[in-house]
């Protein structure tokens, strides 16, 4: 253990605490002297000139807060510029810790306003935070590998968030924190920096952002949630504390408790994160990082351990830890990147934190009350009658605002404009959320109407307009989206599982009892191959498409069966010694291993014919369309043979990207195209629609094969049910053998984006295709 380190970290807390106490005392005095009342009254009068509009025909209000409509409405009413100006200024103030009163910052704000506006009003209807948008963004800066790394991290983190924690909030927070760190870096990056240097810096910022961001779901939220037992929490807290004090994550050791698996994952991921941070910061900065992290963690602990039943807390007990935790959480975001200490930044950030904390605690008052959490609001609510010495947090809130505007930001008019808008917005949102009655009750406690100042605030809350902020809209939108996506994805997975089980029951072909001699050898082989544990994606896709046209399950069943028969046949051929020479398929020995190549070939042929027989029995449809379907099916099977031949011919050769795409589309993509298109042929869908889906299938199909190539390289045989490293052994030309893992991943995500972009034109009811695509690239089976 590094003794100096330990000493340094321990020494820093009292020093930081001292500063927080001094700050609190100063605020306390200002509150008692009540000077803030007259100063802010004056400010609010100036401010409201631009925010209260008396109109004889009533105030124009947006009918909706729906993201896109709201932005369109703002633009239509000419409010968009001010809205963005306000929002981005706030971001500079809060997140980047910049004063608004200098020209350089103002220019940057204007540039950001223009670029966000352009993006918002463009035809690009993709969401701000989805994989495709992020990947496209990364291509602009040449940091695709970093974003892919992040995607993989987010996927495993998300699958490890335990039940009992809010998964969407955890994801949103993590993304927000990473974005925050990246934003800091963008601010620092000079326009003259070489492309390569910029790449390096963005790469590092994203990784550091993740490493730091991880501490929120896995330290802060995990300890707040009721997931770990008390004993586990203690054991875990100890590990964190030792890590922050020594700068080294200790071994996990023996873990007793029900959450062993979770803790093992968290421990391993946090350890890697700590090590990355240490390796990438100068020794001076990483000392500073761990010190700040320790102060942050320790103040959180003090705050967390408070008990709402304890009547004895002093005002200092309540406020000092929250001054520290809110300030240090933001200081770290900067330290993680930049070794330079900027006193101005440090001070502004230090004094700013509590403003945010009080706004958040105000907004969450009811939730906190329910959970019995001590915050300035819940504590005051419970004890204000008994304890006349307690500070009213709402009054303190305005004191902080006054202090910020006039002392920290030297009465800068832009700062006044933005902070007051934010404050009024917070109260308006709260009022909307809890309803008039509850709002009245709350205000009765925190802002009694016997004060002129409180009445002024209420009037402004009622009447002021144009106080909305883009980050709030984005936050609501992101949470709503994440929740919707999680729900739809769960439905997709459940659906796929149901269909898979149903198909497993109907795929085997019954034997004909009378001619047992003839049935025996081949039918057993056929059924052996059909009983293997396949994912049944192709018939599942066809069923999902058919469902959109109201087709009946029994009517399309022959089509579904035919697709799986053809696919299984292609796997049997593919595994033959003359082709890929594979020993395992669907978790069992390959067919030719159990029987022999001749039986395997005959089984393959039998199944392709069985597929045609099924198609012919599609008697619920117009015969003309069934014929067209059979013709299409025969053509696609021939094309698949060509693709497979190309694959075998390319062994030992280094194909070009174009050739790889062509080969993969033919050998694999076509089967996905068929699964999507065949139901459309049966209902005689119009050609333009068919083309749109073909384009999707093209990119999705290639992405599927690239993932298959990647799994061959880095998959797990047990999960995969087929051999790995087969392509290398066969000297096959695949995306991975030609481009390497990294290059293959980039191509896969590029096809992912292209497929996703075609979905923008596809009507909403085909939404499952998005989840199909996600599944294709994220699967490990
Ligand atoms: C494997 O297809 C063959 C390829 C086209 C890569 P699947 O991955 O769908 O295999 P099963 O049907 O689930 O076994
Ligand atoms: C298979 O490609 C394409 C087929 C349609 C059979 P692969 O040879 O990569 O498939 P796996 O990995 O053996 O399933
Ligand atoms: Mg093959
Ligand atoms: Mg193969
Ligand atoms: Mg393969």
Short mmCIF file of C-alpha atoms in Angstrom, two decimals, residues 13 212 215-216 220 291-301 324-326 328-329 332:
data_model
loop_
_atom_site.label_atom_id
_atom_site.label_comp_id
_atom_site.label_asym_id
_atom_site.label_seq_id
_atom_site.Cartn_x
_atom_site.Cartn_y
_atom_site.Cartn_z
CA UNK A 13 -11.19 15.38 3.03
CA UNK A 212 -15.57 7.22 -14.69
CA UNK A 215 -19.01 4.44 -10.96
CA UNK A 216 -22.52 5.88 -11.07
CA UNK A 220 -23.66 5.23 -6.31
CA UNK A 291 -8.51 12.34 -3.97
CA UNK A 292 -11.52 13.92 -5.55
CA UNK A 293 -13.19 10.56 -6.02
CA UNK A 294 -12.58 9.81 -2.37
CA UNK A 295 -14.12 13.09 -1.27
CA UNK A 296 -17.05 12.44 -3.56
CA UNK A 297 -17.54 8.91 -2.29
CA UNK A 298 -17.03 9.75 1.34
CA UNK A 299 -19.46 12.68 1.29
CA UNK A 300 -22.00 10.45 -0.45
CA UNK A 301 -21.55 7.87 2.27
CA UNK A 324 -19.14 18.35 -1.37
CA UNK A 325 -20.77 15.57 -3.32
CA UNK A 326 -22.40 17.85 -5.86
CA UNK A 328 -16.82 16.88 -6.59
CA UNK A 329 -18.91 14.83 -8.97
CA UNK A 332 -13.87 14.74 -11.36
#
